[in-house]
CSV table of C-alpha atoms and ligand atoms in Angstrom, one decimal:
chain,number,residue,atom,x,y,z
A,1,MET,CA,35.7,-33.8,14.5
A,2,GLN,CA,32.3,-34.1,12.8
A,3,PRO,CA,31.3,-37.8,12.3
A,4,ASN,CA,31.6,-37.8,8.5
A,5,GLN,CA,34.6,-35.4,8.3
A,6,PRO,CA,37.7,-37.0,6.8
A,7,ASN,CA,40.7,-37.4,9.0
A,8,ARG,CA,42.9,-34.9,7.1
A,9,THR,CA,46.6,-35.3,6.8
A,10,PRO,CA,48.6,-32.1,6.8
A,11,ALA,CA,51.9,-32.1,4.8
A,12,ASN,CA,53.7,-31.2,8.0
A,13,SER,CA,52.7,-33.7,10.6
A,14,ALA,CA,52.5,-37.4,11.2
A,15,PRO,CA,49.8,-39.4,9.2
A,16,PRO,CA,46.6,-40.0,11.2
A,17,PHE,CA,46.5,-43.8,11.1
A,18,SER,CA,45.0,-44.5,14.5
A,19,PRO,CA,44.2,-42.6,17.7
A,20,ASP,CA,47.3,-43.7,19.5
A,21,SER,CA,50.1,-41.5,20.8
A,22,GLU,CA,52.5,-42.4,17.9
A,23,HIS,CA,50.0,-41.5,15.2
A,24,PRO,CA,47.5,-39.0,16.7
A,25,THR,CA,44.4,-37.9,14.9
A,26,GLU,CA,44.0,-34.3,13.8
A,27,GLU,CA,41.7,-33.7,16.8
A,28,GLN,CA,44.3,-35.1,19.1
A,29,ARG,CA,47.1,-33.0,17.6
A,30,LYS,CA,44.9,-29.9,18.0
A,31,GLN,CA,44.1,-30.7,21.6
A,32,ASP,CA,47.8,-31.5,22.4
A,33,PHE,CA,48.7,-28.1,21.2
A,34,LEU,CA,45.9,-26.0,22.6
A,35,VAL,CA,46.3,-27.3,26.2
A,36,LYS,CA,49.8,-25.7,26.1
A,37,VAL,CA,48.4,-22.3,25.3
A,38,ALA,CA,48.1,-19.7,28.0
A,39,SER,CA,45.7,-17.0,27.1
A,40,PRO,CA,45.8,-13.9,29.4
A,41,ARG,CA,43.7,-10.8,28.8
A,42,TYR,CA,45.8,-7.8,27.7
A,43,ASP,CA,45.0,-4.3,28.9
A,44,ARG,CA,45.9,-1.8,26.3
A,45,GLY,CA,44.2,1.1,28.1
A,46,GLY,CA,43.7,4.0,25.7
A,47,VAL,CA,40.5,5.5,24.3
A,48,SER,CA,38.1,4.3,21.7
A,49,GLY,CA,35.8,6.8,20.1
A,50,LEU,CA,35.7,10.6,20.3
A,51,LYS,CA,32.7,10.7,22.7
A,52,ARG,CA,34.9,10.3,25.8
A,53,TYR,CA,37.1,13.2,24.7
A,54,ALA,CA,34.1,15.3,23.9
A,55,GLU,CA,32.6,14.6,27.4
A,56,GLY,CA,35.9,15.3,29.1
A,57,LYS,CA,36.1,11.7,30.4
A,58,VAL,CA,39.7,11.0,29.5
A,59,ASP,CA,42.8,11.4,31.7
A,60,ALA,CA,45.2,14.4,31.4
A,61,SER,CA,47.6,12.7,29.0
A,62,SER,CA,44.8,11.7,26.6
A,63,ALA,CA,43.3,15.1,26.8
A,64,HIS,CA,46.4,16.4,24.9
A,65,LEU,CA,45.1,14.7,21.8
A,66,TYR,CA,41.7,16.5,21.5
A,67,SER,CA,40.2,19.3,23.6
A,68,THR,CA,36.5,18.8,24.4
A,69,SER,CA,35.6,21.4,21.8
A,70,GLU,CA,37.8,19.9,19.1
A,71,ALA,CA,36.3,16.4,19.8
A,72,ARG,CA,32.8,17.9,19.6
A,73,LYS,CA,33.5,19.6,16.3
A,74,LEU,CA,35.0,16.4,14.8
A,75,ILE,CA,31.9,14.5,15.9
A,76,GLU,CA,29.7,17.0,14.2
A,77,LEU,CA,31.8,16.7,11.0
A,78,GLY,CA,31.0,12.9,11.0
A,79,ILE,CA,34.7,12.0,11.3
A,80,GLU,CA,33.9,8.6,12.8
A,81,ASP,CA,31.6,7.7,10.0
A,82,ARG,CA,34.8,7.5,7.9
A,83,MET,CA,37.0,5.9,10.5
A,84,LYS,CA,36.6,5.4,14.2
A,85,VAL,CA,39.1,7.0,16.5
A,86,LYS,CA,41.2,4.7,18.7
A,87,ILE,CA,44.5,4.8,20.5
A,88,SER,CA,46.3,2.6,23.0
A,89,ASP,CA,48.0,4.0,26.1
A,90,HIS,CA,51.4,3.0,24.8
A,91,TYR,CA,51.0,4.9,21.5
A,92,ASN,CA,49.3,7.8,23.3
A,93,ALA,CA,52.4,8.3,25.4
A,94,LEU,CA,54.6,8.4,22.3
A,95,VAL,CA,52.3,11.0,20.7
A,96,THR,CA,51.7,13.3,23.7
A,97,GLY,CA,55.1,13.2,25.4
A,98,ASP,CA,53.9,11.2,28.3
A,99,SER,CA,56.8,8.8,27.7
A,100,ASP,CA,59.7,10.9,29.1
A,101,MET,CA,60.3,12.0,25.5
A,102,PRO,CA,59.0,15.0,23.7
A,103,PRO,CA,55.7,14.7,21.8
A,104,SER,CA,55.9,13.2,18.3
A,105,ALA,CA,54.1,15.2,15.6
A,106,PRO,CA,54.3,12.5,12.9
A,107,LEU,CA,52.8,9.9,15.2
A,108,ARG,CA,50.1,12.4,16.2
A,109,ASN,CA,49.3,12.9,12.5
A,110,LEU,CA,49.1,9.1,12.1
A,111,VAL,CA,46.5,8.5,14.7
A,112,THR,CA,44.5,11.7,15.4
A,113,ALA,CA,41.5,12.7,13.3
A,114,ARG,CA,41.5,16.0,11.4
A,115,GLY,CA,38.6,17.8,9.8
A,116,GLU,CA,40.5,17.7,6.5
A,117,GLU,CA,39.7,14.0,6.2
A,118,VAL,CA,36.1,14.6,5.4
A,119,LYS,CA,36.5,17.7,3.2
A,120,ASP,CA,36.8,15.6,0.1
A,121,LEU,CA,35.4,12.1,0.5
A,122,SER,CA,36.2,11.0,-3.0
A,123,GLY,CA,37.7,7.5,-3.1
A,124,GLU,CA,36.7,3.9,-3.0
A,125,VAL,CA,34.6,2.3,-0.3
A,126,ASP,CA,36.3,-1.0,-1.1
A,127,PRO,CA,39.8,0.0,-2.4
A,128,SER,CA,41.1,-2.1,-5.3
A,129,ASN,CA,37.7,-3.8,-5.5
A,130,GLN,CA,38.8,-6.5,-3.1
A,131,LEU,CA,35.4,-8.1,-2.7
A,132,SER,CA,35.5,-9.3,-6.3
A,133,TYR,CA,38.4,-11.6,-5.2
A,134,SER,CA,36.4,-13.1,-2.3
A,135,PRO,CA,35.4,-16.6,-3.0
A,136,ALA,CA,34.0,-17.2,0.5
A,137,ALA,CA,33.1,-15.0,3.5
A,138,GLY,CA,36.2,-13.2,4.9
A,139,ILE,CA,38.6,-14.7,2.4
A,140,LEU,CA,40.4,-12.8,-0.4
A,141,HIS,CA,42.1,-15.1,-2.9
A,142,LYS,CA,43.7,-12.7,-5.4
A,143,TYR,CA,47.2,-13.9,-5.8
A,144,GLU,CA,49.0,-17.2,-5.1
A,145,MET,CA,48.2,-16.7,-1.4
A,146,ALA,CA,45.0,-16.0,0.4
A,147,LEU,CA,44.2,-13.3,3.0
A,148,LEU,CA,41.8,-13.8,5.8
A,149,TYR,CA,39.9,-11.1,7.7
A,150,VAL,CA,40.0,-12.4,11.2
A,151,VAL,CA,39.2,-9.3,13.3
A,152,LYS,CA,37.7,-5.9,12.7
A,153,THR,CA,39.9,-3.7,14.9
A,154,CYS,CA,43.5,-2.9,15.9
A,155,SER,CA,45.0,-1.6,19.2
A,156,ALA,CA,44.9,1.9,17.6
A,157,HIS,CA,43.5,3.1,14.3
A,158,CYS,CA,45.7,4.7,11.6
A,159,ARG,CA,43.7,7.5,10.0
A,160,TYR,CA,45.0,6.4,6.5
A,161,CYS,CA,43.9,2.8,7.0
A,162,TYR,CA,42.8,1.1,3.7
A,163,ARG,CA,40.8,-1.4,5.6
A,164,LEU,CA,38.5,1.2,6.9
A,165,ASP,CA,35.5,-0.4,5.1
A,166,LEU,CA,36.0,-3.4,7.3
A,167,PHE,CA,35.9,-1.2,10.4
A,168,THR,CA,32.9,0.9,9.3
A,169,GLY,CA,31.0,-2.0,7.8
A,170,LYS,CA,30.3,0.1,4.7
A,171,SER,CA,31.3,-2.6,2.2
A,172,GLY,CA,29.7,-5.4,4.1
A,173,LYS,CA,32.9,-7.5,4.4
A,174,PRO,CA,32.4,-10.3,6.9
A,175,LEU,CA,35.0,-12.0,9.0
A,176,ALA,CA,36.4,-15.4,8.1
A,177,GLN,CA,35.2,-18.4,9.9
A,178,LEU,CA,37.5,-21.3,10.7
A,179,ALA,CA,35.5,-24.2,9.3
A,180,ALA,CA,34.5,-22.3,6.1
A,181,VAL,CA,38.2,-21.4,5.5
A,182,ARG,CA,39.3,-24.9,6.0
A,183,ASP,CA,36.6,-26.2,3.5
A,184,TYR,CA,37.7,-23.6,1.0
A,185,ILE,CA,41.4,-24.5,1.2
A,186,ASP,CA,40.7,-28.2,1.1
A,187,ALA,CA,38.5,-27.8,-2.0
A,188,HIS,CA,40.9,-25.5,-3.8
A,189,ASN,CA,43.9,-27.7,-3.1
A,190,GLU,CA,42.1,-30.9,-4.1
A,191,ALA,CA,41.1,-29.3,-7.4
A,192,ALA,CA,44.6,-28.0,-7.9
A,193,ALA,CA,46.1,-31.4,-7.1
A,194,ALA,CA,43.9,-33.1,-9.7
A,195,ASN,CA,45.2,-30.5,-12.3
A,196,HIS,CA,49.0,-30.6,-12.0
A,197,GLY,CA,49.0,-28.1,-9.1
A,198,PHE,CA,46.8,-25.4,-10.6
A,199,HIS,CA,43.1,-24.8,-10.0
A,200,PRO,CA,41.4,-25.6,-13.4
A,201,GLU,CA,39.2,-22.5,-13.3
A,202,THR,CA,41.2,-19.8,-11.8
A,203,GLY,CA,44.8,-20.9,-12.7
A,204,ARG,CA,45.9,-20.3,-9.2
A,205,PRO,CA,48.4,-22.7,-7.7
A,206,THR,CA,48.1,-24.9,-4.7
A,207,LEU,CA,47.5,-22.7,-1.7
A,208,ARG,CA,50.6,-22.8,0.4
A,209,GLU,CA,50.5,-19.4,2.1
A,210,VAL,CA,47.8,-17.5,4.0
A,211,LEU,CA,47.9,-14.0,5.6
A,212,LEU,CA,46.0,-13.5,8.8
A,213,SER,CA,44.8,-9.9,8.6
A,214,GLY,CA,42.0,-7.7,9.6
A,215,GLY,CA,42.3,-5.4,11.6
A,216,ASP,CA,45.2,-6.7,13.5
A,217,PRO,CA,45.2,-10.5,14.4
A,218,MET,CA,47.4,-9.7,17.5
A,219,VAL,CA,44.3,-8.2,19.0
A,220,LEU,CA,42.9,-11.7,19.3
A,221,SER,CA,43.6,-13.9,22.3
A,222,ASN,CA,46.4,-16.4,22.2
A,223,THR,CA,43.8,-19.2,22.1
A,224,LYS,CA,42.1,-17.7,19.0
A,225,LEU,CA,45.3,-17.1,17.3
A,226,ALA,CA,46.4,-20.6,18.1
A,227,ALA,CA,43.2,-22.0,16.6
A,228,TRP,CA,43.8,-20.2,13.3
A,229,LEU,CA,47.5,-21.4,13.2
A,230,ILE,CA,46.6,-25.0,13.8
A,231,GLU,CA,43.7,-25.1,11.4
A,232,LEU,CA,45.9,-23.7,8.6
A,233,ALA,CA,48.7,-26.0,9.5
A,234,GLU,CA,46.4,-29.0,9.4
A,235,ALA,CA,45.1,-27.8,6.0
A,236,GLY,CA,48.7,-28.1,4.7
A,237,ILE,CA,49.5,-24.4,4.6
A,238,SER,CA,53.3,-24.0,4.9
A,239,THR,CA,53.7,-20.3,5.4
A,240,ILE,CA,51.4,-18.3,7.7
A,241,ARG,CA,51.8,-14.5,7.7
A,242,ILE,CA,50.5,-12.4,10.5
A,243,GLY,CA,49.9,-8.8,9.5
A,244,THR,CA,50.3,-6.6,12.5
A,245,LYS,CA,51.1,-3.1,13.8
A,246,GLU,CA,51.1,-4.3,17.4
A,247,LEU,CA,54.9,-3.8,17.8
A,248,ALA,CA,54.2,-0.1,17.4
A,249,PHE,CA,50.8,0.1,19.1
A,250,PHE,CA,51.2,-2.3,22.0
A,251,PRO,CA,54.6,-4.1,22.1
A,252,HIS,CA,53.8,-5.6,25.5
A,253,ARG,CA,51.5,-8.0,23.7
A,254,PHE,CA,54.6,-10.0,22.7
A,255,ASP,CA,55.0,-11.6,26.2
A,256,ASP,CA,56.2,-14.9,27.5
A,257,ASP,CA,52.7,-16.5,27.0
A,258,PHE,CA,52.6,-15.4,23.4
A,259,PHE,CA,56.1,-16.8,22.7
A,260,GLY,CA,55.2,-20.0,24.7
A,261,MET,CA,52.3,-20.4,22.2
A,262,LEU,CA,54.5,-19.9,19.2
A,263,ASP,CA,57.1,-22.3,20.5
A,264,ALA,CA,54.4,-25.0,21.2
A,265,PHE,CA,53.2,-24.4,17.6
A,266,ASN,CA,56.6,-24.8,16.2
A,267,GLU,CA,57.1,-28.0,18.2
A,268,ALA,CA,53.8,-29.4,16.8
A,269,TYR,CA,54.3,-28.1,13.2
A,270,PRO,CA,58.1,-27.7,12.7
A,271,ASN,CA,57.7,-27.2,8.9
A,272,VAL,CA,55.3,-24.3,9.1
A,273,ARG,CA,56.9,-20.9,8.8
A,274,LEU,CA,55.5,-17.8,10.4
A,275,VAL,CA,56.1,-14.4,8.8
A,276,PHE,CA,55.2,-11.3,10.8
A,277,ALA,CA,54.3,-8.7,8.3
A,278,VAL,CA,54.9,-5.8,10.6
A,279,HIS,CA,53.9,-2.2,10.1
A,280,PHE,CA,56.4,0.5,11.3
A,281,THR,CA,55.6,3.8,9.7
A,282,HIS,CA,58.1,6.1,11.4
A,283,PRO,CA,61.2,5.6,13.6
A,284,ASP,CA,59.5,7.5,16.4
A,285,GLU,CA,57.6,4.3,16.9
A,286,PHE,CA,60.6,2.5,18.2
A,287,LEU,CA,63.6,4.8,18.7
A,288,ILE,CA,64.5,6.7,21.9
A,289,ARG,CA,64.4,10.5,21.5
A,290,ASP,CA,66.2,13.1,23.6
A,291,ASP,CA,64.7,16.4,24.9
A,292,GLU,CA,65.2,18.0,21.5
A,293,GLY,CA,63.6,15.1,19.7
A,294,ALA,CA,66.9,13.7,18.2
A,295,TYR,CA,67.4,10.0,18.2
A,296,VAL,CA,69.8,8.8,21.0
A,297,THR,CA,72.8,6.8,20.2
A,298,ALA,CA,74.4,4.3,22.6
A,299,GLU,CA,77.6,5.3,24.2
A,300,ASN,CA,80.6,4.3,22.1
A,301,ASP,CA,78.2,3.1,19.4
A,302,HIS,CA,76.8,4.8,16.3
A,303,ARG,CA,73.6,2.8,16.5
A,304,PHE,CA,70.4,4.3,17.7
A,305,MET,CA,68.8,3.1,20.9
A,306,TRP,CA,65.4,1.4,20.7
A,307,LEU,CA,62.5,1.6,23.2
A,308,ALA,CA,62.9,-1.4,25.5
A,309,PRO,CA,59.5,-3.1,25.0
A,310,VAL,CA,59.8,-2.9,21.2
A,311,GLU,CA,63.4,-4.1,21.1
A,312,ASN,CA,62.7,-7.0,23.5
A,313,ALA,CA,59.8,-8.1,21.3
A,314,VAL,CA,61.8,-7.9,18.1
A,315,GLU,CA,64.7,-9.7,19.7
A,316,GLN,CA,62.4,-12.5,20.9
A,317,LEU,CA,61.0,-12.9,17.4
A,318,THR,CA,64.3,-12.8,15.6
A,319,ARG,CA,65.8,-15.3,18.1
A,320,ARG,CA,63.3,-17.7,16.6
A,321,ARG,CA,64.5,-17.2,13.0
A,322,HIS,CA,64.4,-21.0,12.4
A,323,PHE,CA,60.6,-20.6,12.0
A,324,ILE,CA,59.9,-16.9,12.2
A,325,SER,CA,60.8,-14.0,9.9
A,326,LEU,CA,59.8,-10.4,9.9
A,327,GLU,CA,59.1,-8.0,7.0
A,328,ASN,CA,58.0,-4.4,7.3
A,329,GLN,CA,55.6,-2.6,5.0
A,330,THR,CA,54.1,0.8,5.3
A,331,PRO,CA,52.5,3.4,3.1
A,332,ILE,CA,54.1,6.8,2.6
A,333,ILE,CA,51.8,9.3,4.2
A,334,ARG,CA,51.7,13.1,4.1
A,335,ASP,CA,52.9,14.8,7.4
A,336,VAL,CA,53.7,11.3,8.8
A,337,ASN,CA,56.7,9.8,6.9
A,338,ASN,CA,57.0,11.8,3.7
A,339,ASP,CA,60.7,12.5,4.4
A,340,ALA,CA,63.6,10.8,2.8
A,341,HIS,CA,65.8,11.0,5.9
A,342,VAL,CA,63.0,9.4,8.0
A,343,LEU,CA,62.5,6.6,5.5
A,344,LYS,CA,66.2,6.0,5.4
A,345,ILE,CA,66.5,5.6,9.1
A,346,LEU,CA,63.5,3.4,9.1
A,347,GLN,CA,65.1,1.0,6.5
A,348,GLN,CA,68.5,1.1,8.2
A,349,GLU,CA,67.3,0.4,11.7
A,350,LEU,CA,64.8,-2.3,10.8
A,351,TYR,CA,67.4,-4.1,8.7
A,352,ALA,CA,69.9,-3.8,11.6
A,353,HIS,CA,67.4,-5.5,13.9
A,354,GLY,CA,66.6,-8.4,11.6
A,355,ILE,CA,63.4,-7.0,10.0
A,356,GLY,CA,63.3,-7.1,6.2
A,357,ASN,CA,62.2,-4.0,4.3
A,358,HIS,CA,59.4,-5.3,2.0
A,359,TYR,CA,57.1,-2.7,0.6
A,360,TYR,CA,56.6,1.0,0.7
A,361,PHE,CA,53.1,1.7,-0.6
A,362,GLN,CA,51.4,4.6,-2.3
A,363,CYS,CA,48.4,5.6,-0.2
A,364,ARG,CA,45.3,3.8,-1.5
A,365,GLN,CA,42.3,5.5,-3.0
A,366,ILE,CA,40.3,5.2,0.1
A,367,GLU,CA,37.5,7.6,1.0
A,368,GLY,CA,39.2,10.9,2.1
A,369,HIS,CA,42.6,9.8,0.7
A,370,LYS,CA,43.5,13.3,-0.5
A,371,ALA,CA,44.1,14.2,3.2
A,372,PHE,CA,46.9,11.6,3.3
A,373,ALA,CA,48.2,10.9,-0.1
A,374,VAL,CA,51.5,12.2,-1.5
A,375,PRO,CA,51.6,12.3,-5.3
A,376,VAL,CA,53.1,9.1,-6.8
A,377,GLU,CA,56.1,10.8,-8.4
A,378,GLU,CA,57.0,12.7,-5.3
A,379,CYS,CA,56.7,9.5,-3.3
A,380,TRP,CA,59.0,7.7,-5.8
A,381,GLN,CA,61.5,10.6,-5.4
A,382,LEU,CA,61.4,10.4,-1.6
A,383,PHE,CA,61.7,6.7,-1.6
A,384,THR,CA,64.6,6.8,-4.1
A,385,ASP,CA,66.4,9.5,-2.1
A,386,SER,CA,65.9,7.5,1.1
A,387,GLN,CA,67.9,4.6,-0.5
A,388,ARG,CA,70.9,6.6,-1.5
A,389,HIS,CA,73.8,5.4,0.7
A,390,LEU,CA,71.9,2.4,1.9
A,391,SER,CA,73.7,-0.9,1.2
A,392,GLY,CA,72.1,-3.4,-1.2
A,393,VAL,CA,70.7,-5.5,1.6
A,394,GLU,CA,69.3,-2.6,3.4
A,395,ALA,CA,67.6,-1.3,0.2
A,396,HIS,CA,65.5,-4.4,-0.6
A,397,ALA,CA,62.2,-2.6,-0.4
A,398,ARG,CA,60.1,-1.6,-3.4
A,399,PHE,CA,57.8,1.3,-3.8
A,400,VAL,CA,54.5,-0.1,-5.1
A,401,MET,CA,50.8,0.5,-5.6
A,402,SER,CA,48.4,-2.3,-4.7
A,403,THR,CA,45.9,-2.0,-7.5
A,404,GLU,CA,43.0,-4.1,-8.6
A,405,GLN,CA,45.1,-5.5,-11.4
A,406,GLY,CA,48.0,-6.4,-9.1
A,407,LYS,CA,51.0,-5.1,-7.3
A,408,VAL,CA,52.7,-2.5,-9.5
A,409,GLU,CA,56.1,-1.2,-8.8
A,410,VAL,CA,56.9,2.4,-9.7
A,411,CYS,CA,60.4,1.6,-11.1
A,412,GLY,CA,61.5,4.9,-12.3
A,413,VAL,CA,60.5,8.5,-13.1
A,414,SER,CA,62.7,10.4,-15.6
A,415,GLY,CA,62.8,13.7,-17.4
A,416,GLU,CA,61.0,16.9,-16.6
A,417,PRO,CA,57.5,17.0,-15.1
A,418,ASP,CA,55.9,18.1,-18.3
A,419,ASP,CA,57.6,15.7,-20.7
A,420,GLY,CA,59.2,12.9,-18.7
A,421,TYR,CA,58.1,9.3,-18.3
A,422,VAL,CA,57.1,6.9,-15.5
A,423,VAL,CA,57.9,3.2,-15.7
A,424,PHE,CA,55.7,0.7,-14.0
A,425,LYS,CA,56.3,-3.0,-13.5
A,426,TRP,CA,53.7,-5.6,-12.5
A,427,HIS,CA,55.0,-7.7,-9.7
A,428,ARG,CA,52.0,-9.7,-8.9
A,429,ASN,CA,48.8,-10.3,-10.9
A,430,PRO,CA,45.6,-11.9,-9.8
A,431,GLY,CA,44.8,-15.4,-10.7
A,432,ALA,CA,47.3,-17.1,-13.0
A,433,ALA,CA,49.7,-14.1,-12.8
A,434,ALA,CA,49.8,-13.8,-16.6
A,435,GLN,CA,51.2,-10.3,-16.7
A,436,ARG,CA,53.8,-10.7,-14.0
A,437,GLY,CA,57.0,-8.9,-15.1
A,438,GLN,CA,55.3,-6.8,-17.7
A,439,ILE,CA,56.1,-3.1,-17.8
A,440,ALA,CA,54.1,-0.1,-18.9
A,441,ILE,CA,55.3,3.5,-19.6
A,442,ALA,CA,53.3,6.6,-19.2
A,443,ARG,CA,54.0,10.3,-19.6
A,444,ARG,CA,54.6,12.0,-16.2
A,445,ASN,CA,51.7,13.5,-14.2
A,446,PRO,CA,53.2,15.2,-11.1
A,447,GLN,CA,49.7,15.5,-9.6
A,448,ALA,CA,48.8,11.8,-10.0
A,449,LEU,CA,47.7,10.1,-6.8
A,450,TRP,CA,47.0,6.7,-8.3
A,451,ILE,CA,47.6,4.7,-11.4
A,452,ASN,CA,44.3,5.7,-13.0
A,453,ASP,CA,45.6,9.3,-13.1
A,454,TYR,CA,47.9,8.0,-15.9
A,455,GLN,CA,45.2,6.6,-18.1
A,456,ASP,CA,45.2,9.6,-20.5
A,457,ARG,CA,48.9,9.5,-21.0
A,458,VAL,CA,49.9,5.9,-21.7
A,459,PHE,CA,53.0,5.7,-23.9
A,460,GLN,CA,53.6,2.0,-23.9
A,461,ASP,CA,51.3,-0.6,-22.3
A,462,PRO,CA,51.1,-3.7,-24.5
A,463,GLU,CA,49.0,-5.6,-21.9
A,464,GLY,CA,46.6,-2.7,-21.3
A,465,LEU,CA,47.4,-2.7,-17.6
A,466,ILE,CA,47.1,1.0,-17.0
A,467,GLY,CA,44.1,1.3,-19.2
A,468,SER,CA,42.2,-1.4,-17.4
A,469,THR,CA,43.3,-0.5,-13.9
A,470,GLU,CA,40.8,1.1,-11.6
B,501,SF4,S1,47.3,-1.2,11.8
B,501,SF4,FE1,46.7,-1.6,9.6
B,501,SF4,S2,44.6,-2.4,9.7
B,501,SF4,FE2,45.1,-1.4,11.7
B,501,SF4,S3,44.3,0.7,11.5
B,501,SF4,FE3,46.5,0.7,10.9
B,501,SF4,S4,46.5,0.4,8.7
B,501,SF4,FE4,44.5,-0.2,9.4
């Protein structure tokens, strides 16, 4: 601790009266936890960048992804100026059929670059203008919670990623730093505490929840993750979300050392809840397929069989439900998961394994989004069809757009394409959440890819939400 730094008291641990074992100081609590953390290196294998494919320096399995000539052509097209190519061995095997299962076309489309991506680069460098909600380096504080960029890569890269500006560096977003984040949370919460729990300038409530994001925080070592967890817990944060696609890209990351770290954290901070905001896009990422590509069911059971490393990881996480929960969210992407039956299996299977279905997203207006986006109304129809015959608890997910003005649910589409209506509802608003719960109605636009494509057809929008949304 710095000499003049106050000895902070988190809401969820003993008060730091004196440096003895009954009332340890913050520094002692941190050290007591960190000494229990084993932090091995993880070998994800795989390939990063097209150069190795172009030079023929990849193994036979990886060579199925791009021939040398394809890779050279993509490099010439400047594909990696938009988004760098990256894949883990685990995901490569699912894509190419090197996993004793046939190749998966949807997963291939998720992770391999196509020339189409750079044909039309219209879109935002910083989707939803996130930098305008960044009060300090690497922090977004838009809603009641805050998001931290803690790493600039993932084990593999989804071509539709809306964080691509972080990866390419085009928007200049920096990573969050531990001390600066702590200072920000302390200052925000002190100001809120002095004003009945709401920040006097922004109207945002006391910060209780933080999302570790990036990139994928699970790419960090256990020690680095532990350092973030403990700093946030000491700041009084009671829910820490970890946004990750690692269960799909490299499920072996969820090993005994990782769970040992989580258990030690729970022992030190029993009142802090961890939420894994996982990202499964397609059931091919976790279900076993037969030679024809059909999902395999267990003998005498109607349930599908999961890939062992994913099932084990999920089982270990759900076993810790007293402090861990899991929620899935994914965009609906052309040629990846724009299929009602696929989305239905996704929701059914995740729910059956203890993973909540949270959000299905409209593809954001990133640079090159037209190669991935499915029109809003078509997505709504796919999503709605996918929930037919699901039970109420399986069908908790909402189909939303994450806009600059907040999270907007597409609640309903009715009537014919040329004279029907679309109903939007605002679920979350920046700052004081004044428009939460408001609805807007627009005339249909079957070609719309984003909410601003409805700006010339607003029917009812008392709050001006569609009109003012970028
Ligand atoms: S896992 Fe998430 S952050 Fe990582 S590349 Fe995919 S969409 Fe982007």
